[in-house]
Coordinates of C-alpha atoms in Angstrom, one line a residue:
Chain A
M1 CA 55.2 41.3 -13.6
E2 CA 52.9 39.8 -11.0
K3 CA 51.3 35.8 -11.7
S4 CA 48.6 33.8 -9.9
T5 CA 46.9 37.1 -8.2
D6 CA 43.4 37.5 -6.8
I7 CA 42.8 39.0 -10.4
T8 CA 44.3 36.9 -12.7
K9 CA 42.6 33.8 -10.7
R10 CA 39.1 34.9 -10.4
G11 CA 39.6 36.7 -13.9
L12 CA 40.0 33.5 -15.9
A13 CA 36.6 31.7 -14.6
Q14 CA 35.0 35.7 -15.4
M15 CA 36.2 35.3 -19.1
L16 CA 34.5 31.4 -18.9
K17 CA 31.1 33.0 -18.2
G18 CA 27.8 32.5 -20.4
G19 CA 29.6 29.6 -21.0
V20 CA 29.4 25.6 -20.7
I21 CA 32.2 23.8 -19.2
M22 CA 32.1 20.1 -19.9
D23 CA 33.3 16.7 -18.2
V24 CA 35.3 14.9 -20.7
V25 CA 37.1 11.1 -20.6
T26 CA 39.0 11.1 -23.8
A27 CA 41.1 13.3 -26.0
E28 CA 38.0 12.3 -28.5
H29 CA 35.5 13.8 -26.6
A30 CA 37.7 17.1 -25.5
K31 CA 37.6 17.9 -29.2
I32 CA 33.7 17.2 -29.3
A33 CA 33.4 19.7 -26.5
E34 CA 35.4 22.4 -28.2
D35 CA 34.0 22.3 -31.3
A36 CA 30.7 22.5 -30.0
G37 CA 31.5 25.3 -28.2
A38 CA 32.4 25.0 -25.0
V39 CA 34.6 27.1 -22.6
A40 CA 36.7 24.9 -21.0
V41 CA 36.7 21.0 -20.2
M42 CA 36.8 18.9 -17.2
A43 CA 39.1 16.2 -17.7
L44 CA 38.1 12.9 -15.4
E45 CA 38.7 9.0 -15.9
R46 CA 34.5 8.4 -15.3
V47 CA 31.8 10.8 -15.6
P48 CA 29.6 11.1 -12.6
A49 CA 26.8 8.8 -13.5
D50 CA 29.8 6.0 -13.7
I51 CA 31.0 6.9 -10.5
R52 CA 27.6 6.7 -8.9
A53 CA 27.2 3.4 -10.6
Q54 CA 30.3 1.7 -10.4
G55 CA 30.9 3.2 -7.0
G56 CA 34.4 2.5 -4.9
V57 CA 36.8 5.0 -4.6
A58 CA 36.8 7.9 -6.9
R59 CA 40.2 9.7 -6.7
M60 CA 42.0 12.1 -8.8
S61 CA 42.8 11.2 -13.0
D62 CA 45.7 9.9 -14.1
P63 CA 48.3 12.7 -15.1
A64 CA 48.6 11.3 -18.8
L65 CA 45.2 11.5 -19.3
I66 CA 44.7 14.9 -18.5
K67 CA 47.8 15.7 -20.3
T68 CA 46.5 14.1 -23.7
I69 CA 43.4 16.0 -23.2
M70 CA 45.3 19.5 -22.6
D71 CA 47.5 18.5 -25.7
E72 CA 44.1 18.1 -27.6
V73 CA 41.9 21.7 -27.2
T74 CA 43.2 25.1 -27.0
I75 CA 40.6 26.3 -24.5
P76 CA 41.3 25.6 -20.5
V77 CA 41.6 22.5 -19.1
M78 CA 40.2 22.0 -15.7
A79 CA 40.5 18.7 -13.4
K80 CA 39.4 17.5 -10.2
V81 CA 40.7 16.9 -6.9
R82 CA 39.2 14.8 -3.6
I83 CA 38.1 17.4 -1.1
G84 CA 41.2 18.0 1.4
H85 CA 43.4 16.0 -0.8
F86 CA 46.1 19.0 -1.3
V87 CA 48.8 16.9 -2.7
E88 CA 46.4 15.9 -6.0
A89 CA 46.1 19.4 -6.3
Q90 CA 50.1 19.6 -6.4
I91 CA 50.2 17.1 -8.5
L92 CA 47.6 18.7 -11.1
E93 CA 49.7 22.3 -10.6
S94 CA 52.7 20.8 -11.5
I95 CA 51.3 19.6 -14.9
G96 CA 49.7 23.4 -15.4
V97 CA 45.8 22.2 -15.4
D98 CA 43.8 25.8 -15.8
Y99 CA 41.9 24.8 -12.5
I100 CA 41.3 22.5 -10.0
D101 CA 38.3 21.6 -9.2
E102 CA 37.9 20.3 -5.4
S103 CA 35.0 18.3 -5.9
E104 CA 32.5 16.3 -3.7
V105 CA 32.3 13.8 -6.6
L106 CA 35.4 12.1 -6.1
T107 CA 35.5 10.6 -2.3
P108 CA 36.4 12.9 0.1
A109 CA 40.2 12.3 1.4
D110 CA 39.7 14.6 4.5
D111 CA 36.6 14.6 6.8
K112 CA 37.3 17.9 8.5
H113 CA 39.2 20.1 6.5
H114 CA 39.2 21.2 2.6
I115 CA 42.3 22.2 0.9
N116 CA 43.9 25.7 1.8
K117 CA 44.1 26.7 -1.8
N118 CA 45.4 30.3 -0.7
L119 CA 48.7 28.3 -0.6
F120 CA 48.6 27.7 -4.4
K121 CA 49.2 29.3 -7.7
I122 CA 46.4 27.3 -9.5
P123 CA 43.1 28.9 -9.3
F124 CA 40.2 26.7 -7.7
V125 CA 36.6 26.1 -8.1
C126 CA 34.4 24.5 -5.1
G127 CA 31.1 23.4 -4.7
A128 CA 28.7 25.1 -2.7
Q129 CA 24.8 24.1 -1.6
D130 CA 24.4 27.9 0.7
L131 CA 26.3 30.8 0.9
G132 CA 28.1 29.8 4.3
E133 CA 29.3 26.9 2.1
A134 CA 30.7 29.3 -0.7
L135 CA 31.6 31.7 1.4
R136 CA 33.9 29.1 3.5
R137 CA 35.5 28.2 0.3
I138 CA 36.3 31.6 -0.9
A139 CA 37.8 32.0 2.3
E140 CA 40.0 29.2 2.0
G141 CA 41.1 30.9 -1.6
A142 CA 38.3 29.7 -4.0
S143 CA 38.6 31.7 -7.1
M144 CA 35.4 30.2 -8.4
I145 CA 32.1 28.8 -7.1
R146 CA 29.4 26.5 -8.0
T147 CA 26.1 24.9 -7.5
K148 CA 26.9 21.1 -6.3
G149 CA 24.0 20.0 -7.6
E150 CA 23.2 15.8 -7.1
A151 CA 26.2 14.9 -10.0
G152 CA 25.4 12.2 -12.2
T153 CA 22.0 11.9 -11.8
G154 CA 20.5 14.6 -14.5
N155 CA 17.9 15.7 -12.5
V156 CA 18.4 19.6 -12.1
V157 CA 16.2 19.9 -8.7
E158 CA 19.0 19.6 -6.4
A159 CA 20.7 22.7 -8.5
V160 CA 17.6 24.6 -8.2
I161 CA 17.4 24.5 -4.7
H162 CA 21.5 25.3 -3.9
M163 CA 21.3 28.0 -6.6
R164 CA 17.8 29.6 -5.0
K165 CA 19.5 29.5 -1.7
I166 CA 22.6 31.3 -2.2
M167 CA 20.8 34.4 -4.2
D168 CA 18.1 34.3 -1.6
E169 CA 20.8 34.4 1.1
I170 CA 22.7 37.1 -0.9
R171 CA 19.5 39.4 -1.4
K172 CA 18.3 38.9 2.5
L173 CA 21.9 39.8 3.4
N174 CA 21.7 42.7 1.0
N175 CA 18.9 44.6 2.6
M176 CA 20.2 43.6 6.7
D177 CA 21.0 46.1 8.9
K178 CA 24.8 46.7 9.3
T179 CA 23.9 45.7 12.9
E180 CA 23.0 42.4 12.5
L181 CA 25.6 41.1 9.7
M182 CA 27.9 39.0 12.9
A183 CA 25.0 37.4 14.0
E184 CA 24.0 36.3 10.3
A185 CA 27.6 35.5 9.8
K186 CA 27.3 33.3 12.8
N187 CA 24.0 31.7 11.7
L188 CA 25.7 31.0 8.2
G189 CA 29.3 29.9 9.5
A190 CA 30.9 32.4 6.8
P191 CA 33.7 34.7 7.6
Y192 CA 32.6 38.2 8.6
N193 CA 34.8 40.2 6.0
L194 CA 32.7 38.4 3.6
I195 CA 29.4 38.8 4.8
V196 CA 30.1 42.6 5.1
E197 CA 31.3 42.9 1.3
I198 CA 28.2 40.8 0.1
A199 CA 26.1 43.6 2.3
E200 CA 27.8 45.9 0.1
T201 CA 28.1 45.1 -3.2
G202 CA 24.8 42.4 -3.6
K203 CA 27.1 39.9 -5.4
L204 CA 29.6 37.2 -4.6
P205 CA 33.1 38.3 -5.2
V206 CA 33.8 35.5 -7.6
V207 CA 31.9 33.8 -10.7
N208 CA 29.1 31.8 -9.5
F209 CA 28.6 28.8 -12.3
A210 CA 25.1 26.0 -11.5
A211 CA 26.6 22.3 -11.8
G212 CA 25.0 18.9 -10.9
G213 CA 22.3 17.1 -13.0
I214 CA 22.1 19.4 -15.8
A215 CA 21.0 17.4 -18.8
T216 CA 18.9 19.7 -21.5
P217 CA 19.3 23.0 -22.9
A218 CA 15.9 24.0 -20.8
D219 CA 17.7 22.7 -17.7
A220 CA 20.7 25.1 -18.6
A221 CA 18.8 28.0 -19.7
L222 CA 16.6 27.4 -16.2
M223 CA 20.0 28.2 -14.4
M224 CA 21.0 31.0 -16.1
Q225 CA 17.6 32.8 -15.1
L226 CA 17.9 31.7 -11.9
G227 CA 21.0 33.5 -12.0
A228 CA 24.1 31.0 -13.1
E229 CA 26.7 33.0 -14.8
G230 CA 27.4 29.8 -16.8
V231 CA 27.0 26.0 -16.4
F232 CA 29.0 22.9 -15.9
V233 CA 27.5 19.6 -17.7
G234 CA 29.3 16.2 -16.3
S235 CA 27.0 13.5 -17.7
G236 CA 24.3 15.5 -19.2
I237 CA 26.4 15.1 -22.6
F238 CA 28.1 12.3 -23.2
K239 CA 25.2 9.7 -21.7
S240 CA 23.1 11.3 -24.5
E241 CA 22.1 9.5 -27.4
N242 CA 23.7 12.4 -29.8
P243 CA 26.6 13.9 -27.6
Q244 CA 27.6 16.4 -30.6
K245 CA 24.3 17.6 -31.0
M246 CA 23.0 17.8 -27.5
A247 CA 26.8 19.6 -26.8
Q248 CA 26.0 22.6 -29.0
A249 CA 22.3 23.2 -28.0
I250 CA 23.4 23.4 -24.7
V251 CA 25.6 26.2 -25.4
E252 CA 23.3 28.0 -27.2
A253 CA 20.4 27.5 -24.5
V254 CA 23.2 29.6 -22.1
T255 CA 24.0 32.3 -24.8
N256 CA 19.6 32.4 -25.6
C257 CA 18.5 31.6 -22.1
D258 CA 16.4 34.3 -22.2
N259 CA 14.7 33.8 -25.5
P260 CA 12.0 31.0 -25.6
D261 CA 11.8 31.3 -29.3
V262 CA 15.4 30.2 -30.1
L263 CA 15.3 27.8 -27.0
A264 CA 12.3 26.0 -28.6
K265 CA 14.5 25.9 -31.6
I266 CA 17.4 24.4 -30.6
S267 CA 15.7 21.6 -28.4
E268 CA 14.3 20.1 -31.4
G269 CA 15.1 16.8 -32.3
L270 CA 17.9 15.9 -30.0
G271 CA 17.4 12.4 -29.0
R272 CA 17.6 11.0 -25.7
A273 CA 18.8 12.9 -22.8
M274 CA 20.4 11.2 -20.4
Y275 CA 18.5 8.5 -17.9
G276 CA 18.2 10.8 -15.1
I277 CA 17.3 9.0 -11.4
E278 CA 14.8 10.2 -9.3
L279 CA 16.2 11.6 -6.3
S280 CA 14.4 10.2 -3.7
V281 CA 15.5 6.7 -3.9
I282 CA 19.1 7.9 -3.5
E283 CA 19.7 7.3 0.3
E284 CA 21.4 10.4 2.5
K285 CA 24.7 8.2 2.5
D286 CA 24.6 7.8 -1.3
R287 CA 24.0 11.6 -1.8
L288 CA 27.1 13.4 -2.8
S289 CA 26.0 17.2 -2.5
V290 CA 26.3 16.4 1.7
R291 CA 29.9 16.0 1.1
G292 CA 31.6 19.3 2.0
W293 CA 32.2 21.1 5.9
Chain B
M1 CA 22.7 62.7 -25.3
K2 CA 24.9 59.5 -24.1
M3 CA 26.9 57.7 -26.7
R4 CA 25.4 54.3 -27.3
I5 CA 27.8 51.4 -27.1
G6 CA 27.3 47.9 -28.1
V7 CA 28.8 45.4 -25.9
L8 CA 28.7 41.8 -27.7
A9 CA 27.0 39.7 -25.0
L10 CA 27.4 36.3 -26.3
Q11 CA 29.7 35.1 -23.9
G12 CA 32.6 36.1 -21.8
S13 CA 33.2 39.4 -19.6
F14 CA 30.3 41.4 -20.9
A15 CA 29.0 42.6 -17.9
E16 CA 32.3 43.8 -16.9
H17 CA 32.4 45.8 -20.1
M18 CA 29.1 47.5 -19.3
E19 CA 30.0 48.7 -16.0
S20 CA 33.2 50.3 -17.0
L21 CA 31.2 52.2 -20.3
H22 CA 28.6 53.2 -17.6
A23 CA 31.0 54.7 -15.1
A24 CA 33.2 56.4 -18.5
G25 CA 29.5 58.0 -18.9
A26 CA 27.7 56.1 -21.9
K27 CA 25.3 54.1 -22.6
P28 CA 25.9 50.2 -23.0
V29 CA 23.5 48.1 -24.9
P30 CA 24.2 44.2 -25.0
V31 CA 24.0 42.9 -28.4
K32 CA 23.2 39.2 -29.2
Y33 CA 21.2 39.4 -32.2
P34 CA 21.7 41.4 -36.0
E35 CA 19.0 43.8 -35.1
Q36 CA 20.4 45.1 -31.5
L37 CA 23.6 46.0 -33.9
D38 CA 21.2 49.3 -35.0
G39 CA 21.5 52.7 -33.7
I40 CA 24.7 52.1 -31.8
D41 CA 27.4 54.3 -32.2
A42 CA 30.3 51.7 -31.5
L43 CA 30.8 47.9 -30.3
I44 CA 32.9 46.2 -28.1
I45 CA 33.8 42.6 -28.7
P46 CA 35.1 41.6 -24.9
G47 CA 37.2 39.0 -23.4
G48 CA 35.8 35.4 -23.6
E49 CA 37.1 31.7 -25.4
S50 CA 37.3 33.0 -28.7
T51 CA 36.5 29.1 -30.4
T52 CA 32.9 29.4 -28.4
I53 CA 32.5 33.4 -29.3
R54 CA 33.8 32.3 -33.4
K55 CA 30.7 30.0 -33.1
L56 CA 28.1 31.7 -31.8
L57 CA 29.2 34.5 -34.3
N58 CA 28.3 32.6 -37.3
R59 CA 25.2 30.7 -35.8
Y60 CA 23.0 34.2 -35.9
N61 CA 24.5 36.1 -38.2
V62 CA 25.5 39.0 -36.2
G63 CA 29.5 37.9 -37.1
I64 CA 28.4 39.2 -41.0
K65 CA 26.6 42.4 -39.7
I66 CA 29.5 43.0 -37.7
I67 CA 32.0 42.9 -40.7
D68 CA 29.7 45.3 -42.9
L69 CA 29.4 47.6 -40.0
A70 CA 33.1 48.2 -39.4
N71 CA 33.9 48.4 -42.5
K72 CA 31.4 51.4 -43.3
G73 CA 33.2 52.9 -40.2
L74 CA 31.8 51.8 -36.7
P75 CA 34.4 51.7 -34.2
V76 CA 34.8 48.6 -32.7
Y77 CA 37.1 47.5 -29.9
G78 CA 38.3 43.9 -28.9
T79 CA 39.5 42.5 -25.7
C80 CA 41.7 39.7 -25.4
A81 CA 39.5 37.3 -27.3
G82 CA 37.9 40.3 -29.2
M83 CA 41.4 41.0 -30.0
I84 CA 41.5 37.5 -31.8
A85 CA 37.8 37.8 -33.7
L86 CA 39.2 41.1 -35.2
A87 CA 42.5 39.7 -36.2
K88 CA 43.2 39.2 -40.3
H89 CA 45.6 36.9 -38.9
I90 CA 45.5 34.1 -36.5
E91 CA 48.9 32.1 -35.9
Y92 CA 47.5 28.9 -34.3
P93 CA 44.7 27.7 -35.8
E94 CA 44.9 29.6 -38.9
Y95 CA 41.3 31.1 -39.3
A96 CA 40.1 34.5 -39.0
I97 CA 36.9 35.1 -37.3
L98 CA 35.8 38.7 -38.8
G99 CA 39.4 39.3 -39.9
L100 CA 38.9 42.9 -40.3
M101 CA 42.2 44.5 -38.8
D102 CA 45.7 43.7 -40.3
I103 CA 47.5 42.0 -37.5
T104 CA 48.7 38.6 -37.1
V105 CA 48.0 37.3 -33.4
Q106 CA 49.2 34.2 -31.5
R107 CA 46.8 32.9 -29.1
N108 CA 47.2 31.8 -25.7
A109 CA 51.1 33.3 -26.2
F110 CA 52.3 33.5 -22.8
G111 CA 51.1 30.3 -21.8
R112 CA 48.4 28.5 -19.9
Q113 CA 46.6 29.8 -16.6
L114 CA 49.8 29.5 -14.7
E115 CA 51.6 32.2 -16.5
S116 CA 48.5 34.5 -16.6
F117 CA 49.9 38.5 -15.0
E118 CA 49.3 41.9 -14.1
E119 CA 51.8 44.3 -15.3
N120 CA 52.3 48.2 -15.1
L121 CA 52.4 49.5 -18.4
D122 CA 53.4 52.8 -19.8
I123 CA 50.9 53.4 -22.5
P124 CA 51.9 57.3 -23.6
L125 CA 48.3 58.2 -25.0
L126 CA 46.7 57.5 -22.0
G127 CA 49.0 59.9 -19.9
K128 CA 52.1 59.4 -17.0
K129 CA 50.2 57.3 -14.5
S130 CA 51.3 53.7 -15.7
F131 CA 48.0 51.0 -16.8
R132 CA 47.6 48.1 -15.1
A133 CA 47.3 45.7 -17.3
V134 CA 45.7 42.2 -16.7
F135 CA 46.7 39.2 -19.2
I136 CA 44.4 36.2 -18.9
R137 CA 45.8 33.3 -21.1
A138 CA 46.6 36.4 -23.4
P139 CA 47.2 36.5 -26.9
L140 CA 50.1 39.1 -28.6
I141 CA 50.1 40.7 -31.5
K142 CA 53.4 39.2 -33.4
D143 CA 52.8 41.4 -37.0
T144 CA 51.0 44.9 -37.5
G145 CA 50.3 46.1 -41.3
K146 CA 51.3 49.3 -42.5
K147 CA 47.9 51.1 -41.3
V148 CA 48.6 50.1 -37.9
D149 CA 49.5 52.0 -34.7
V150 CA 51.0 50.6 -31.9
I151 CA 49.5 51.8 -28.7
A152 CA 51.0 49.5 -25.8
R153 CA 54.1 47.1 -25.5
L154 CA 55.2 45.3 -22.6
K155 CA 59.1 46.3 -21.3
D156 CA 60.5 43.7 -23.8
G157 CA 59.0 45.4 -26.6
R158 CA 56.2 42.8 -27.5
I159 CA 53.0 44.6 -29.0
V160 CA 49.9 44.3 -26.5
A161 CA 47.3 47.0 -27.9
A162 CA 46.9 48.7 -31.6
E163 CA 44.8 50.8 -33.4
Q164 CA 44.0 50.4 -37.2
D165 CA 41.3 53.3 -38.3
N166 CA 38.0 52.6 -36.6
L167 CA 39.4 49.2 -34.9
M168 CA 41.1 49.0 -31.5
V169 CA 42.2 46.0 -29.4
S170 CA 44.5 44.7 -26.3
S171 CA 45.7 41.9 -25.8
F172 CA 44.7 42.5 -21.7
H173 CA 41.7 43.2 -20.0
P174 CA 40.9 47.0 -19.0
E175 CA 37.3 45.9 -17.9
L176 CA 39.1 44.0 -14.8
T177 CA 40.4 46.8 -13.2
G178 CA 38.2 49.3 -12.8
D179 CA 40.9 52.1 -14.4
L180 CA 38.7 53.5 -17.1
R181 CA 41.2 54.9 -19.4
M182 CA 41.2 52.2 -21.8
H183 CA 37.7 53.0 -22.1
Q184 CA 37.7 56.7 -22.1
Y185 CA 40.2 57.1 -24.8
F186 CA 37.9 54.5 -27.1
L187 CA 34.9 56.4 -26.6
T188 CA 37.1 59.2 -27.4
K189 CA 37.9 57.8 -30.6
V190 CA 33.9 57.0 -31.3
K191 CA 33.2 60.6 -30.9
N192 CA 36.0 61.8 -33.4
T193 CA 35.0 59.3 -36.1

């Protein structure tokens, strides 16, 4: 019997495909998310919109809070650690969460290095803005990738940019002459063996979700049609007027992402979505998506 | 004529099942809505999150139609969450989803993700070569009714795959390994029905 193999780590993400992973800050939220049909929850102390508003250093959540959420629901529970903070990851592995998000939403603990995720038994998901970043994280041991988007803004544009870029770079590799792959590996800052693999298969070796700024069922369906295999919704649910309805509608939007008739029906009467932020008013230094190396 | 095998495509590892079916020589058909169940020779319910799949099955009347067709003899194979969907009895929470097969299933029977594992199983129906089985937060069959035949057990005897007339289930994910023998066995079953 072998545990924590690449197949079991990447496999859990494959089981989450076509689903919605929701940020929750209490056990009560977690229950609402599960009842709405979430495939997993992300346990944290503050949703990204509040982290953005309140500022300060954002760290791993209290293990006691994470444990109450693990006890409340039967679906997988994920939790976040700071970029490079391998001790926070050791702690989360010790309490036995199902997945760790090494996340730019928290304040980075290392300005050069991400966690060596290959050393861990627990699988990791990491954010990426482009293919090079995704492949660096996979080489470090990430078993799942998500776009970074711009978390806590309710503005989907950055997630769209990242997803389009990743898909475009994959398509480009897929059509490239084999001789050109080394130069492209150098250009993208990505390991050559993964570049060769993607040139052959035309897809990432791990599941790729959309995250960062998704606030409505239409946003979720947009990301799915652009090639996401599922979505993370952070502030979008519990910062909306009617979280229960919004959560359920986003779950259904992902499954029915290519069916406008159904999307029209489920988008009706949801109440106010979260208040959004236009990205041009966010200064470069306040952007979360630039964190990661 | 290739057999048309529906794959429930509401959530989970449906793309992987479709690839396996294609490689095994069948024509996979994604199923989200009731009318897509018309004209298929069999159905696979993939792995995923059973609570999510349950919600979505109830939503657009796909579930009711699957129950009806399975009762009329449509072969259905459920893997992992699909097995939970087919079971008549579930230990916790105590609800049945489609409630078709006379088995009692325990969800997350091995524990959380850190307890997910791979194991070589000897499955007599598939020949001498062992089958690499992948268990991810997997369920177990705790009890079987009289009409249920066991297909596979762990070394300690616990039941991880079974069949009953036109229905078949496994705790593990044959769609993740590229070994097509579970799919081939199901297709033989479909041919003989």
